[in-house]
mmCIF file of the C-alpha atoms, coordinates in Angstrom:
data_MODEL
# 
_entry.id   MODEL 
# 
loop_
_atom_site.group_PDB 
_atom_site.id 
_atom_site.type_symbol 
_atom_site.label_atom_id 
_atom_site.label_alt_id 
_atom_site.label_comp_id 
_atom_site.label_asym_id 
_atom_site.label_entity_id 
_atom_site.label_seq_id 
_atom_site.pdbx_PDB_ins_code 
_atom_site.Cartn_x 
_atom_site.Cartn_y 
_atom_site.Cartn_z 
_atom_site.occupancy 
_atom_site.B_iso_or_equiv 
_atom_site.pdbx_formal_charge 
_atom_site.auth_seq_id 
_atom_site.auth_comp_id 
_atom_site.auth_asym_id 
_atom_site.auth_atom_id 
_atom_site.pdbx_PDB_model_num 
ATOM 1   C CA . UNK A 1 1   ? -5.461  -22.099 6.187   1.00 0.00 ? 1   UNK A CA 1 
ATOM 2   C CA . UNK A 1 2   ? -7.169  -19.015 7.611   1.00 0.00 ? 2   UNK A CA 1 
ATOM 3   C CA . UNK A 1 3   ? -4.692  -18.741 10.471  1.00 0.00 ? 3   UNK A CA 1 
ATOM 4   C CA . UNK A 1 4   ? -1.705  -19.029 8.114   1.00 0.00 ? 4   UNK A CA 1 
ATOM 5   C CA . UNK A 1 5   ? -3.108  -16.392 5.743   1.00 0.00 ? 5   UNK A CA 1 
ATOM 6   C CA . UNK A 1 6   ? -3.841  -14.039 8.618   1.00 0.00 ? 6   UNK A CA 1 
ATOM 7   C CA . UNK A 1 7   ? -0.281  -14.315 9.957   1.00 0.00 ? 7   UNK A CA 1 
ATOM 8   C CA . UNK A 1 8   ? 1.183   -14.013 6.457   1.00 0.00 ? 8   UNK A CA 1 
ATOM 9   C CA . UNK A 1 9   ? -0.931  -10.918 5.745   1.00 0.00 ? 9   UNK A CA 1 
ATOM 10  C CA . UNK A 1 10  ? 0.227   -9.326  9.003   1.00 0.00 ? 10  UNK A CA 1 
ATOM 11  C CA . UNK A 1 11  ? 3.874   -10.268 8.447   1.00 0.00 ? 11  UNK A CA 1 
ATOM 12  C CA . UNK A 1 12  ? 3.977   -9.188  4.820   1.00 0.00 ? 12  UNK A CA 1 
ATOM 13  C CA . UNK A 1 13  ? 2.486   -5.842  5.859   1.00 0.00 ? 13  UNK A CA 1 
ATOM 14  C CA . UNK A 1 14  ? 5.747   -4.930  7.617   1.00 0.00 ? 14  UNK A CA 1 
ATOM 15  C CA . UNK A 1 15  ? 7.710   -5.542  4.413   1.00 0.00 ? 15  UNK A CA 1 
ATOM 16  C CA . UNK A 1 16  ? 5.175   -3.759  2.201   1.00 0.00 ? 16  UNK A CA 1 
ATOM 17  C CA . UNK A 1 17  ? 5.069   -0.721  4.495   1.00 0.00 ? 17  UNK A CA 1 
ATOM 18  C CA . UNK A 1 18  ? 8.857   -0.603  4.706   1.00 0.00 ? 18  UNK A CA 1 
ATOM 19  C CA . UNK A 1 19  ? 9.209   -0.758  0.914   1.00 0.00 ? 19  UNK A CA 1 
ATOM 20  C CA . UNK A 1 20  ? 6.555   1.918   0.482   1.00 0.00 ? 20  UNK A CA 1 
ATOM 21  C CA . UNK A 1 21  ? 8.164   4.164   3.093   1.00 0.00 ? 21  UNK A CA 1 
ATOM 22  C CA . UNK A 1 22  ? 11.572  3.770   1.428   1.00 0.00 ? 22  UNK A CA 1 
ATOM 23  C CA . UNK A 1 23  ? 10.035  4.644   -1.952  1.00 0.00 ? 23  UNK A CA 1 
ATOM 24  C CA . UNK A 1 24  ? 8.335   7.766   -0.569  1.00 0.00 ? 24  UNK A CA 1 
ATOM 25  C CA . UNK A 1 25  ? 11.452  8.964   1.258   1.00 0.00 ? 25  UNK A CA 1 
ATOM 26  C CA . UNK A 1 26  ? 13.587  8.271   -1.836  1.00 0.00 ? 26  UNK A CA 1 
ATOM 27  C CA . UNK A 1 27  ? 11.158  10.254  -3.996  1.00 0.00 ? 27  UNK A CA 1 
ATOM 28  C CA . UNK A 1 28  ? 11.119  13.193  -1.594  1.00 0.00 ? 28  UNK A CA 1 
ATOM 29  C CA . UNK A 1 29  ? 14.912  13.227  -1.367  1.00 0.00 ? 29  UNK A CA 1 
ATOM 30  C CA . UNK A 1 30  ? 15.222  12.955  -5.151  1.00 0.00 ? 30  UNK A CA 1 
ATOM 31  C CA . UNK A 1 31  ? 12.712  15.743  -5.704  1.00 0.00 ? 31  UNK A CA 1 
ATOM 32  C CA . UNK A 1 32  ? 14.188  18.151  -3.173  1.00 0.00 ? 32  UNK A CA 1 
ATOM 33  C CA . UNK A 1 33  ? 17.811  17.531  -4.136  1.00 0.00 ? 33  UNK A CA 1 
ATOM 34  C CA . UNK A 1 34  ? 17.048  17.743  -7.883  1.00 0.00 ? 34  UNK A CA 1 
ATOM 35  C CA . UNK A 1 35  ? 18.986  14.558  -8.577  1.00 0.00 ? 35  UNK A CA 1 
ATOM 36  C CA . UNK A 1 36  ? 18.737  12.521  -11.755 1.00 0.00 ? 36  UNK A CA 1 
ATOM 37  C CA . UNK A 1 37  ? 16.151  9.703   -11.804 1.00 0.00 ? 37  UNK A CA 1 
ATOM 38  C CA . UNK A 1 38  ? 18.085  6.437   -12.184 1.00 0.00 ? 38  UNK A CA 1 
ATOM 39  C CA . UNK A 1 39  ? 17.352  2.746   -12.589 1.00 0.00 ? 39  UNK A CA 1 
ATOM 40  C CA . UNK A 1 40  ? 17.872  2.354   -8.818  1.00 0.00 ? 40  UNK A CA 1 
ATOM 41  C CA . UNK A 1 41  ? 15.063  4.833   -8.150  1.00 0.00 ? 41  UNK A CA 1 
ATOM 42  C CA . UNK A 1 42  ? 12.791  2.994   -10.586 1.00 0.00 ? 42  UNK A CA 1 
ATOM 43  C CA . UNK A 1 43  ? 13.528  -0.329  -8.873  1.00 0.00 ? 43  UNK A CA 1 
ATOM 44  C CA . UNK A 1 44  ? 12.777  1.090   -5.427  1.00 0.00 ? 44  UNK A CA 1 
ATOM 45  C CA . UNK A 1 45  ? 9.383   2.276   -6.655  1.00 0.00 ? 45  UNK A CA 1 
ATOM 46  C CA . UNK A 1 46  ? 8.778   -1.024  -8.462  1.00 0.00 ? 46  UNK A CA 1 
ATOM 47  C CA . UNK A 1 47  ? 9.522   -3.089  -5.347  1.00 0.00 ? 47  UNK A CA 1 
ATOM 48  C CA . UNK A 1 48  ? 7.087   -0.927  -3.381  1.00 0.00 ? 48  UNK A CA 1 
ATOM 49  C CA . UNK A 1 49  ? 4.469   -1.460  -6.090  1.00 0.00 ? 49  UNK A CA 1 
ATOM 50  C CA . UNK A 1 50  ? 5.015   -5.222  -6.066  1.00 0.00 ? 50  UNK A CA 1 
ATOM 51  C CA . UNK A 1 51  ? 4.976   -5.361  -2.266  1.00 0.00 ? 51  UNK A CA 1 
ATOM 52  C CA . UNK A 1 52  ? 1.685   -3.510  -1.990  1.00 0.00 ? 52  UNK A CA 1 
ATOM 53  C CA . UNK A 1 53  ? 0.039   -5.508  -4.780  1.00 0.00 ? 53  UNK A CA 1 
ATOM 54  C CA . UNK A 1 54  ? 1.108   -8.747  -3.125  1.00 0.00 ? 54  UNK A CA 1 
ATOM 55  C CA . UNK A 1 55  ? -0.350  -7.499  0.155   1.00 0.00 ? 55  UNK A CA 1 
ATOM 56  C CA . UNK A 1 56  ? -3.595  -6.690  -1.654  1.00 0.00 ? 56  UNK A CA 1 
ATOM 57  C CA . UNK A 1 57  ? -3.816  -10.193 -3.135  1.00 0.00 ? 57  UNK A CA 1 
ATOM 58  C CA . UNK A 1 58  ? -3.181  -11.833 0.225   1.00 0.00 ? 58  UNK A CA 1 
ATOM 59  C CA . UNK A 1 59  ? -5.728  -9.508  1.833   1.00 0.00 ? 59  UNK A CA 1 
ATOM 60  C CA . UNK A 1 60  ? -8.416  -10.264 -0.736  1.00 0.00 ? 60  UNK A CA 1 
ATOM 61  C CA . UNK A 1 61  ? -7.928  -14.006 -0.346  1.00 0.00 ? 61  UNK A CA 1 
ATOM 62  C CA . UNK A 1 62  ? -8.025  -13.593 3.426   1.00 0.00 ? 62  UNK A CA 1 
ATOM 63  C CA . UNK A 1 63  ? -11.189 -11.504 3.200   1.00 0.00 ? 63  UNK A CA 1 
ATOM 64  C CA . UNK A 1 64  ? -13.081 -14.218 1.361   1.00 0.00 ? 64  UNK A CA 1 
ATOM 65  C CA . UNK A 1 65  ? -11.908 -17.139 3.536   1.00 0.00 ? 65  UNK A CA 1 
ATOM 66  C CA . UNK A 1 66  ? -12.276 -15.223 6.815   1.00 0.00 ? 66  UNK A CA 1 
ATOM 67  C CA . UNK A 1 67  ? -15.248 -15.961 9.033   1.00 0.00 ? 67  UNK A CA 1 
ATOM 68  C CA . UNK A 1 68  ? -15.361 -12.207 9.777   1.00 0.00 ? 68  UNK A CA 1 
ATOM 69  C CA . UNK A 1 69  ? -15.045 -10.927 6.197   1.00 0.00 ? 69  UNK A CA 1 
ATOM 70  C CA . UNK A 1 70  ? -18.295 -11.076 4.285   1.00 0.00 ? 70  UNK A CA 1 
ATOM 71  C CA . UNK A 1 71  ? -20.386 -12.109 7.285   1.00 0.00 ? 71  UNK A CA 1 
ATOM 72  C CA . UNK A 1 72  ? -19.607 -8.875  9.133   1.00 0.00 ? 72  UNK A CA 1 
ATOM 73  C CA . UNK A 1 73  ? -20.116 -6.633  6.104   1.00 0.00 ? 73  UNK A CA 1 
ATOM 74  C CA . UNK A 1 74  ? -23.443 -5.196  7.277   1.00 0.00 ? 74  UNK A CA 1 
ATOM 75  C CA . UNK A 1 75  ? -22.324 -4.533  10.871  1.00 0.00 ? 75  UNK A CA 1 
ATOM 76  C CA . UNK A 1 76  ? -21.930 -0.764  10.611  1.00 0.00 ? 76  UNK A CA 1 
ATOM 77  C CA . UNK A 1 77  ? -22.795 -0.042  14.252  1.00 0.00 ? 77  UNK A CA 1 
ATOM 78  C CA . UNK A 1 78  ? -19.790 -1.986  15.563  1.00 0.00 ? 78  UNK A CA 1 
ATOM 79  C CA . UNK A 1 79  ? -16.683 0.147   14.917  1.00 0.00 ? 79  UNK A CA 1 
ATOM 80  C CA . UNK A 1 80  ? -14.234 -2.771  15.072  1.00 0.00 ? 80  UNK A CA 1 
ATOM 81  C CA . UNK A 1 81  ? -16.217 -4.920  12.620  1.00 0.00 ? 81  UNK A CA 1 
ATOM 82  C CA . UNK A 1 82  ? -16.768 -1.926  10.337  1.00 0.00 ? 82  UNK A CA 1 
ATOM 83  C CA . UNK A 1 83  ? -13.005 -1.295  10.242  1.00 0.00 ? 83  UNK A CA 1 
ATOM 84  C CA . UNK A 1 84  ? -12.058 -4.865  9.342   1.00 0.00 ? 84  UNK A CA 1 
ATOM 85  C CA . UNK A 1 85  ? -14.949 -5.638  7.020   1.00 0.00 ? 85  UNK A CA 1 
ATOM 86  C CA . UNK A 1 86  ? -15.361 -2.359  5.136   1.00 0.00 ? 86  UNK A CA 1 
ATOM 87  C CA . UNK A 1 87  ? -12.973 0.508   5.893   1.00 0.00 ? 87  UNK A CA 1 
ATOM 88  C CA . UNK A 1 88  ? -9.684  -1.430  5.884   1.00 0.00 ? 88  UNK A CA 1 
ATOM 89  C CA . UNK A 1 89  ? -10.260 -3.215  2.552   1.00 0.00 ? 89  UNK A CA 1 
ATOM 90  C CA . UNK A 1 90  ? -11.891 -0.261  0.788   1.00 0.00 ? 90  UNK A CA 1 
ATOM 91  C CA . UNK A 1 91  ? -9.377  2.407   1.813   1.00 0.00 ? 91  UNK A CA 1 
ATOM 92  C CA . UNK A 1 92  ? -6.430  0.106   1.101   1.00 0.00 ? 92  UNK A CA 1 
ATOM 93  C CA . UNK A 1 93  ? -7.770  -0.699  -2.371  1.00 0.00 ? 93  UNK A CA 1 
ATOM 94  C CA . UNK A 1 94  ? -8.025  3.044   -3.012  1.00 0.00 ? 94  UNK A CA 1 
ATOM 95  C CA . UNK A 1 95  ? -4.460  3.477   -1.702  1.00 0.00 ? 95  UNK A CA 1 
ATOM 96  C CA . UNK A 1 96  ? -3.115  0.780   -4.020  1.00 0.00 ? 96  UNK A CA 1 
ATOM 97  C CA . UNK A 1 97  ? -4.996  2.324   -6.941  1.00 0.00 ? 97  UNK A CA 1 
ATOM 98  C CA . UNK A 1 98  ? -3.216  5.624   -6.177  1.00 0.00 ? 98  UNK A CA 1 
ATOM 99  C CA . UNK A 1 99  ? 0.142   3.829   -6.003  1.00 0.00 ? 99  UNK A CA 1 
ATOM 100 C CA . UNK A 1 100 ? -0.561  2.129   -9.336  1.00 0.00 ? 100 UNK A CA 1 
ATOM 101 C CA . UNK A 1 101 ? -1.559  5.451   -10.918 1.00 0.00 ? 101 UNK A CA 1 
ATOM 102 C CA . UNK A 1 102 ? 1.718   6.941   -9.673  1.00 0.00 ? 102 UNK A CA 1 
ATOM 103 C CA . UNK A 1 103 ? 3.658   4.080   -11.270 1.00 0.00 ? 103 UNK A CA 1 
ATOM 104 C CA . UNK A 1 104 ? 1.786   4.482   -14.572 1.00 0.00 ? 104 UNK A CA 1 
ATOM 105 C CA . UNK A 1 105 ? 2.158   8.260   -14.651 1.00 0.00 ? 105 UNK A CA 1 
ATOM 106 C CA . UNK A 1 106 ? 5.916   8.160   -14.057 1.00 0.00 ? 106 UNK A CA 1 
ATOM 107 C CA . UNK A 1 107 ? 6.442   6.093   -17.226 1.00 0.00 ? 107 UNK A CA 1 
ATOM 108 C CA . UNK A 1 108 ? 5.102   8.913   -19.394 1.00 0.00 ? 108 UNK A CA 1 
ATOM 109 C CA . UNK A 1 109 ? 7.304   11.567  -17.822 1.00 0.00 ? 109 UNK A CA 1 
ATOM 110 C CA . UNK A 1 110 ? 10.749  12.528  -19.108 1.00 0.00 ? 110 UNK A CA 1 
ATOM 111 C CA . UNK A 1 111 ? 11.858  15.028  -16.472 1.00 0.00 ? 111 UNK A CA 1 
ATOM 112 C CA . UNK A 1 112 ? 13.474  13.491  -13.359 1.00 0.00 ? 112 UNK A CA 1 
ATOM 113 C CA . UNK A 1 113 ? 11.963  16.111  -11.079 1.00 0.00 ? 113 UNK A CA 1 
ATOM 114 C CA . UNK A 1 114 ? 8.469   15.294  -12.357 1.00 0.00 ? 114 UNK A CA 1 
ATOM 115 C CA . UNK A 1 115 ? 9.040   11.560  -11.837 1.00 0.00 ? 115 UNK A CA 1 
ATOM 116 C CA . UNK A 1 116 ? 10.147  12.049  -8.235  1.00 0.00 ? 116 UNK A CA 1 
ATOM 117 C CA . UNK A 1 117 ? 7.244   14.437  -7.600  1.00 0.00 ? 117 UNK A CA 1 
ATOM 118 C CA . UNK A 1 118 ? 4.754   11.921  -9.015  1.00 0.00 ? 118 UNK A CA 1 
ATOM 119 C CA . UNK A 1 119 ? 6.084   9.150   -6.794  1.00 0.00 ? 119 UNK A CA 1 
ATOM 120 C CA . UNK A 1 120 ? 6.185   11.392  -3.743  1.00 0.00 ? 120 UNK A CA 1 
ATOM 121 C CA . UNK A 1 121 ? 2.559   12.469  -4.204  1.00 0.00 ? 121 UNK A CA 1 
ATOM 122 C CA . UNK A 1 122 ? 0.884   9.219   -5.251  1.00 0.00 ? 122 UNK A CA 1 
ATOM 123 C CA . UNK A 1 123 ? 2.951   6.815   -3.159  1.00 0.00 ? 123 UNK A CA 1 
ATOM 124 C CA . UNK A 1 124 ? 2.812   9.248   -0.232  1.00 0.00 ? 124 UNK A CA 1 
ATOM 125 C CA . UNK A 1 125 ? -0.977  9.492   -0.377  1.00 0.00 ? 125 UNK A CA 1 
ATOM 126 C CA . UNK A 1 126 ? -1.176  5.717   -0.667  1.00 0.00 ? 126 UNK A CA 1 
ATOM 127 C CA . UNK A 1 127 ? 1.048   5.303   2.385   1.00 0.00 ? 127 UNK A CA 1 
ATOM 128 C CA . UNK A 1 128 ? -1.042  7.746   4.425   1.00 0.00 ? 128 UNK A CA 1 
ATOM 129 C CA . UNK A 1 129 ? -4.272  5.976   3.501   1.00 0.00 ? 129 UNK A CA 1 
ATOM 130 C CA . UNK A 1 130 ? -2.825  2.570   4.358   1.00 0.00 ? 130 UNK A CA 1 
ATOM 131 C CA . UNK A 1 131 ? -1.527  3.796   7.711   1.00 0.00 ? 131 UNK A CA 1 
ATOM 132 C CA . UNK A 1 132 ? -4.899  5.360   8.492   1.00 0.00 ? 132 UNK A CA 1 
ATOM 133 C CA . UNK A 1 133 ? -6.779  2.061   8.184   1.00 0.00 ? 133 UNK A CA 1 
ATOM 134 C CA . UNK A 1 134 ? -4.462  -0.502  9.745   1.00 0.00 ? 134 UNK A CA 1 
ATOM 135 C CA . UNK A 1 135 ? -6.314  -2.251  12.571  1.00 0.00 ? 135 UNK A CA 1 
ATOM 136 C CA . UNK A 1 136 ? -3.579  -1.396  15.090  1.00 0.00 ? 136 UNK A CA 1 
ATOM 137 C CA . UNK A 1 137 ? -5.354  -3.134  17.979  1.00 0.00 ? 137 UNK A CA 1 
ATOM 138 C CA . UNK A 1 138 ? -5.215  -6.444  16.079  1.00 0.00 ? 138 UNK A CA 1 
ATOM 139 C CA . UNK A 1 139 ? -1.628  -5.945  14.972  1.00 0.00 ? 139 UNK A CA 1 
ATOM 140 C CA . UNK A 1 140 ? 0.105   -5.567  18.321  1.00 0.00 ? 140 UNK A CA 1 
# 
Protein backbone atom coordinates (compact mmCIF):
# COMPACT_ATOMS: atom_id res chain seq x y z
CA UNK A 1 0.00 0.00 0.00
CA UNK A 2 2.85 2.37 0.82
CA UNK A 3 4.40 1.99 -2.62
CA UNK A 4 1.08 2.65 -4.36
CA UNK A 5 0.40 5.75 -2.25
CA UNK A 6 3.89 7.08 -2.87
CA UNK A 7 3.52 6.71 -6.65
CA UNK A 8 0.00 8.15 -6.57
CA UNK A 9 1.18 11.14 -4.50
CA UNK A 10 4.00 11.78 -6.97
CA UNK A 11 1.76 11.34 -10.02
CA UNK A 12 -1.08 13.46 -8.68
CA UNK A 13 1.43 16.21 -7.92
CA UNK A 14 1.91 16.82 -11.65
CA UNK A 15 -1.84 17.35 -12.10
CA UNK A 16 -2.18 19.49 -8.97
CA UNK A 17 0.76 21.70 -9.97
CA UNK A 18 -0.55 22.05 -13.51
CA UNK A 19 -4.01 23.06 -12.27
CA UNK A 20 -2.50 25.52 -9.81
CA UNK A 21 -0.22 27.01 -12.46
CA UNK A 22 -3.15 27.41 -14.86
CA UNK A 23 -5.18 29.12 -12.12
CA UNK A 24 -2.35 31.54 -11.30
CA UNK A 25 -1.68 32.39 -14.94
CA UNK A 26 -5.42 32.82 -15.59
CA UNK A 27 -5.70 35.15 -12.59
CA UNK A 28 -2.72 37.23 -13.68
CA UNK A 29 -4.05 37.51 -17.23
CA UNK A 30 -7.52 38.39 -15.95
CA UNK A 31 -6.14 41.01 -13.58
CA UNK A 32 -3.82 42.67 -16.08
CA UNK A 33 -6.30 42.66 -18.96
CA UNK A 34 -9.16 43.91 -16.74
CA UNK A 35 -11.51 41.24 -18.06
CA UNK A 36 -14.77 40.22 -16.43
CA UNK A 37 -14.62 37.34 -13.91
CA UNK A 38 -16.72 34.51 -15.36
CA UNK A 39 -17.89 31.05 -14.34
CA UNK A 40 -14.97 29.61 -16.34
CA UNK A 41 -12.51 31.54 -14.18
CA UNK A 42 -14.25 30.33 -11.02
CA UNK A 43 -14.07 26.72 -12.22
CA UNK A 44 -10.37 26.99 -13.02
CA UNK A 45 -9.69 28.20 -9.48
CA UNK A 46 -12.01 25.55 -8.03
CA UNK A 47 -10.25 22.72 -9.88
CA UNK A 48 -6.91 24.00 -8.57
CA UNK A 49 -8.35 24.08 -5.05
CA UNK A 50 -9.69 20.54 -5.37
CA UNK A 51 -6.44 19.28 -6.88
CA UNK A 52 -4.31 20.69 -4.09
CA UNK A 53 -6.66 19.48 -1.35
CA UNK A 54 -6.64 16.00 -2.84
CA UNK A 55 -2.85 16.10 -2.92
CA UNK A 56 -2.85 17.14 0.74
CA UNK A 57 -5.10 14.23 1.72
CA UNK A 58 -2.95 11.72 -0.15
CA UNK A 59 0.17 13.25 1.40
CA UNK A 60 -1.19 13.07 4.93
CA UNK A 61 -2.19 9.44 4.52
CA UNK A 62 1.23 8.70 3.04
CA UNK A 63 2.95 10.50 5.91
CA UNK A 64 1.31 8.31 8.52
CA UNK A 65 1.82 4.98 6.71
CA UNK A 66 5.38 5.81 5.61
CA UNK A 67 8.27 4.20 7.44
CA UNK A 68 10.10 7.55 7.06
CA UNK A 69 7.27 9.85 8.17
CA UNK A 70 6.89 10.01 11.92
CA UNK A 71 10.01 7.97 12.65
CA UNK A 72 12.27 10.57 11.02
CA UNK A 73 10.54 13.56 12.61
CA UNK A 74 13.33 14.31 15.09
CA UNK A 75 16.19 13.96 12.57
CA UNK A 76 16.94 17.66 12.13
CA UNK A 77 20.65 17.20 11.39
CA UNK A 78 19.98 15.20 8.21
CA UNK A 79 18.81 17.67 5.54
CA UNK A 80 17.07 15.05 3.39
CA UNK A 81 15.11 13.57 6.31
CA UNK A 82 14.27 17.05 7.60
CA UNK A 83 12.86 17.99 4.17
CA UNK A 84 10.61 14.93 3.86
CA UNK A 85 9.54 14.65 7.48
CA UNK A 86 9.08 18.30 8.46
CA UNK A 87 9.64 20.99 5.83
CA UNK A 88 7.71 19.42 2.94
CA UNK A 89 4.53 18.66 4.92
CA UNK A 90 4.56 21.86 6.98
CA UNK A 91 5.24 24.30 4.13
CA UNK A 92 2.73 22.56 1.86
CA UNK A 93 0.04 22.71 4.54
CA UNK A 94 0.72 26.45 4.85
CA UNK A 95 0.54 26.76 1.04
CA UNK A 96 -2.82 24.99 0.90
CA UNK A 97 -4.11 27.17 3.73
CA UNK A 98 -3.17 30.23 1.63
CA UNK A 99 -4.92 28.74 -1.41
CA UNK A 100 -8.03 28.05 0.68
CA UNK A 101 -7.99 31.60 2.07
CA UNK A 102 -7.79 32.92 -1.50
CA UNK A 103 -10.82 30.82 -2.47
CA UNK A 104 -12.79 32.03 0.57
CA UNK A 105 -11.86 35.68 0.07
CA UNK A 106 -12.90 35.72 -3.59
CA UNK A 107 -16.47 34.73 -2.67
CA UNK A 108 -16.94 37.95 -0.70
CA UNK A 109 -15.67 40.19 -3.48
CA UNK A 110 -17.88 41.76 -6.14
CA UNK A 111 -15.30 43.45 -8.36
CA UNK A 112 -13.73 41.19 -11.03
CA UNK A 113 -10.36 42.89 -10.72
CA UNK A 114 -10.30 42.21 -6.97
CA UNK A 115 -11.21 38.55 -7.51
CA UNK A 116 -8.40 38.03 -10.02
CA UNK A 117 -5.96 39.88 -7.76
CA UNK A 118 -6.94 37.71 -4.78
CA UNK A 119 -6.40 34.52 -6.77
CA UNK A 120 -3.13 35.76 -8.22
CA UNK A 121 -1.73 36.62 -4.78
CA UNK A 122 -2.94 33.71 -2.66
CA UNK A 123 -2.70 30.97 -5.28
CA UNK A 124 0.62 32.40 -6.48
CA UNK A 125 2.10 32.37 -2.98
CA UNK A 126 0.79 28.85 -2.49
CA UNK A 127 2.39 27.73 -5.74
CA UNK A 128 5.74 29.28 -4.80
CA UNK A 129 5.71 27.61 -1.39
CA UNK A 130 4.83 24.23 -2.89
CA UNK A 131 7.57 24.51 -5.50
CA UNK A 132 10.09 25.49 -2.83
CA UNK A 133 9.58 22.29 -0.82
CA UNK A 134 9.21 19.58 -3.45
CA UNK A 135 11.87 16.93 -2.83
CA UNK A 136 13.20 17.22 -6.39
CA UNK A 137 15.88 14.56 -5.87
CA UNK A 138 13.18 11.99 -5.06
CA UNK A 139 10.93 13.08 -7.89
CA UNK A 140 13.23 12.59 -10.86
